[in-house]
Every structure is written in structure tokens, then in C-alpha cells.
Amino acid sequence: MNTKQNNTRILPVFMAFFVMGFIDVVGISTAYVKSDFQLSSTMANLLPMMVFIWFALVSVPVGIFQDKYGKRRTLNIGIGITFLALLLPFFHYSYAFIILSFVLIGIGNIIIQVSANPLLYDVSKPGTYSSNMSLSQFIKAIAALLGPIIATFMATNFGNWRLIFLVFALTSIISLLWLKFTSIDEIRPKREAVTFSSTLSLLKNKYILIMVIGIMAGVGVDAGINTNIAIIMAEKFELQVEESSVGIKVYFASLIIARLIGALIQRRVRPDKFLFWSLLLSLIGFSGIFLAFNMLTMNISIGIIGLGFANLFPVIFALAIEKMPERSNEISALMIMSICGGAIFPFLMGIISDIFGPIYSMTVLVACVLYVLGMSVYIVRNNTFHESN
């Protein structure tokens, strides 16, 4: 680890994580688009699928590109694509343009995630990467929390919720310029260039494989809550979209709190054990979702899920990178590729919701949590945690 980096150089990298959080605009947008175009739950859940399906196709090529041209340059390309994607629905609002916008948001976000996570490793002090990963996700969650707040404010005061896209686009440009004019010394291990085969060969490593599947399941839960909780609350308690979106606000508020606290706790507690107890807490929250009989108990349950689930992605990602830091580009590509779970699981939820009802779609997410819980037990029992950095 390069300890000579100027501490201020971590700031524009953290800002990039704020831009990364703009992908969660898909959640509140799905509820509005479903209402605006009178879509079924299945058709509405095609929107997040348009965002996340590209993670399976683009991540590895991005990892190869950034191994050759550098993480910072790759990160700026991702932020630039995000800027362009956010402008589309603001200037022309149609179902086709929304789909195109979400496709580009997904591709831009892939590039940001593949490059920003290992770049954060390069600018982190030794022994702080796992904690900084949780802190970066805390910053990302702030952007996610602001999404429904800004959309509701714009809809209420200006009659146009889509103004949120303009706000996020302008913020993206600020982030791009800050990073572009900041000098960062990247870590470049002396080894052969990254290729498709070298990246995919890592899946033969059992540890990496279960972590990749864990990210897939974890992102599926996050995307499922983000895109469906407002719909579930609206139908269960007969609310308008603006009223039911409070559930998304509660969820992201709990993510913000838990990620800040998690970043501090991981200075003293092993990340693998921290992950295990967090997942147990999230299962309590899911039980509350099924049993909730009013808005208060529903929001409390959503908050508990957020508290327990907030640090899953950063902890799993950090555990994988710290295991093999010399192959961070390849591991990052595989981890981000597995985010395609965000496309698969919400779509399954939409199908189950149309057949059995919205509340039953949550069983898909419970199954995902149970897998990751089993994964964390495996890590702890087999003592596979590897602490470096």
C-alpha cells in the first residue's frame, strides 16, 4: 500500500461513490413510471432489469480496460456516461427513453463500481480498507436517500418529479472535474495483463466463488427492497406513491446510519463476524414485514432490514480484495458482474407479486438473505478471513 498518498486525495474518490448512489433513482422512478404509464408489476420491474442486466456483460471488459489504462481514467468515463444518461428523461419523457436512460445509468454505474472500489484501496491507509468501504457506502446511501426526497419535493412543488435527473446530472459533472484534476498514484502490480480467461479463472477459487454469489444475492435484496417496497406499501395500506415512498426513505436512512456505525465498529471487530450478526438482524426485519399490521410497524421493520443489511456489500467486497489484493482489478470485475442479481431477483418478485400478491414477493429476498448468512457461517467456521492491506 502506498502510504505517501495525500490524505485529501481520498475525497474525490468518495465523491465518486456519491455519484454511484444515483443508480438508486431507479427505485423511486419505477414507482412513478408504473403510475404514469399504468404498467403491471412485471412490466415495471423490467426497468431495474434494464439497469442491472448489463453488470453480467460489461464488468469484465471494464476490468480489462482499466488494467491497461488506469482506474482513475476509467472512473471518469463512468461518471461521464452517467451524466449523459441522467439528461435523457429530463428532456424527453417516454417509456422508451426511460429504458434507454436506465440502460446507460446501469453501464455508467458498472464502470464506476469496477474502478472506484479498487481505487479506494489505493488511497486507503493500511488496515483501513474495510472500514473505508463501509464509509464509501455510507456516502453512496446519502445520495440514495436524497433521491426520493428530491423527487417528492419536485413533484409537490414544481409538478415534475423528473427534475431530480437534472440535479443529479449537474452533481456528476462536479465529481468528474474534481477527480480529473486530482493526482492519484495507482498501485500497478507487476504481472501479466488482465484477460477474460485470467478473470474468469478466479471462479475456480472456492472462496472467491461463494463471495461472488454472495454479492449477487445481496444486491438482489437491496434492489428488491428499493424497487418494490413503495409498491408493497401502496397496495397493502392503500396509499398514493408519494405517501408510500416513505418506506424507501426509511430504508435509506437506516443504511446511512448503519454504514457510518459499521465503519467505526469494523475498526475493532472482524468483518466476517460483523457480517454474520448483521444478517441475523436483517432476518428479524423481514419477519416484521410479513407481520406488520400498520405503517409504524412496517417502517420499523424496513429500518431494521436496512440496519442489518447496510454493510453486506462493502464487507464482502473488502474480504475478497484483501484476500488477493494483487488481483484487485479482476476480483472487482467479478464482484460487479455479480450485481446482475439486481436484475434477476426484482423481476422474480414482480412475477410472484402479479400471481400471489406483493407481500409474497418478499420470500425471494428472504431466500437471498439465508444464502448470505450461510456464506458468513462458512467464512467464520473455516477461518478463511485474511487480513492484509
PDB file of C-alpha atoms in Angstrom, residues 23 26 30 42-58 95-110 227 339-340 342-344 346-347:
ATOM      1  CA  ILE A  23     -28.359   4.374  -9.562  1.00  0.00           C
ATOM      2  CA  VAL A  26     -34.302   3.633 -10.350  1.00  0.00           C
ATOM      3  CA  THR A  30     -40.045   2.696 -11.008  1.00  0.00           C
ATOM      4  CA  THR A  42     -43.950  -7.413 -14.117  1.00  0.00           C
ATOM      5  CA  MET A  43     -43.506  -4.627 -16.709  1.00  0.00           C
ATOM      6  CA  ALA A  44     -42.477  -2.125 -14.024  1.00  0.00           C
ATOM      7  CA  ASN A  45     -39.779  -4.488 -12.754  1.00  0.00           C
ATOM      8  CA  LEU A  46     -38.320  -4.675 -16.253  1.00  0.00           C
ATOM      9  CA  LEU A  47     -36.913  -1.190 -15.542  1.00  0.00           C
ATOM     10  CA  PRO A  48     -34.415  -2.272 -12.857  1.00  0.00           C
ATOM     11  CA  MET A  49     -33.666  -5.288 -15.033  1.00  0.00           C
ATOM     12  CA  MET A  50     -32.580  -2.882 -17.797  1.00  0.00           C
ATOM     13  CA  VAL A  51     -30.148  -1.366 -15.285  1.00  0.00           C
ATOM     14  CA  PHE A  52     -28.668  -4.460 -13.703  1.00  0.00           C
ATOM     15  CA  ILE A  53     -28.537  -6.988 -16.536  1.00  0.00           C
ATOM     16  CA  TRP A  54     -25.546  -5.170 -18.047  1.00  0.00           C
ATOM     17  CA  PHE A  55     -23.472  -5.913 -14.967  1.00  0.00           C
ATOM     18  CA  ALA A  56     -23.119  -9.501 -16.235  1.00  0.00           C
ATOM     19  CA  LEU A  57     -21.906  -8.351 -19.663  1.00  0.00           C
ATOM     20  CA  VAL A  58     -19.793  -5.240 -19.165  1.00  0.00           C
ATOM     21  CA  TYR A  95     -41.244   4.671 -21.647  1.00  0.00           C
ATOM     22  CA  ALA A  96     -38.669   4.018 -24.398  1.00  0.00           C
ATOM     23  CA  PHE A  97     -36.441   6.894 -23.261  1.00  0.00           C
ATOM     24  CA  ILE A  98     -36.723   5.786 -19.635  1.00  0.00           C
ATOM     25  CA  ILE A  99     -35.499   2.327 -20.648  1.00  0.00           C
ATOM     26  CA  LEU A 100     -32.609   3.843 -22.649  1.00  0.00           C
ATOM     27  CA  SER A 101     -31.720   6.109 -19.741  1.00  0.00           C
ATOM     28  CA  PHE A 102     -31.711   3.215 -17.276  1.00  0.00           C
ATOM     29  CA  VAL A 103     -29.551   1.118 -19.609  1.00  0.00           C
ATOM     30  CA  LEU A 104     -26.952   3.912 -19.735  1.00  0.00           C
ATOM     31  CA  ILE A 105     -27.224   4.530 -15.991  1.00  0.00           C
ATOM     32  CA  GLY A 106     -26.501   0.853 -15.479  1.00  0.00           C
ATOM     33  CA  ILE A 107     -23.485   0.846 -17.808  1.00  0.00           C
ATOM     34  CA  GLY A 108     -22.090   4.047 -16.280  1.00  0.00           C
ATOM     35  CA  ASN A 109     -22.584   2.650 -12.801  1.00  0.00           C
ATOM     36  CA  ILE A 110     -20.795  -0.578 -13.714  1.00  0.00           C
ATOM     37  CA  THR A 227     -37.923  -1.103  -6.285  1.00  0.00           C
ATOM     38  CA  ILE A 339     -24.566  -7.288  -9.375  1.00  0.00           C
ATOM     39  CA  CYS A 340     -26.705  -8.664 -12.190  1.00  0.00           C
ATOM     40  CA  GLY A 342     -30.196  -6.849  -9.035  1.00  0.00           C
ATOM     41  CA  ALA A 343     -31.892  -7.633 -12.345  1.00  0.00           C
ATOM     42  CA  ILE A 344     -32.880 -11.222 -11.648  1.00  0.00           C
ATOM     43  CA  PRO A 346     -36.713  -7.992  -8.579  1.00  0.00           C
ATOM     44  CA  PHE A 347     -38.027  -9.470 -11.825  1.00  0.00           C
TER      45      PHE A 347
END
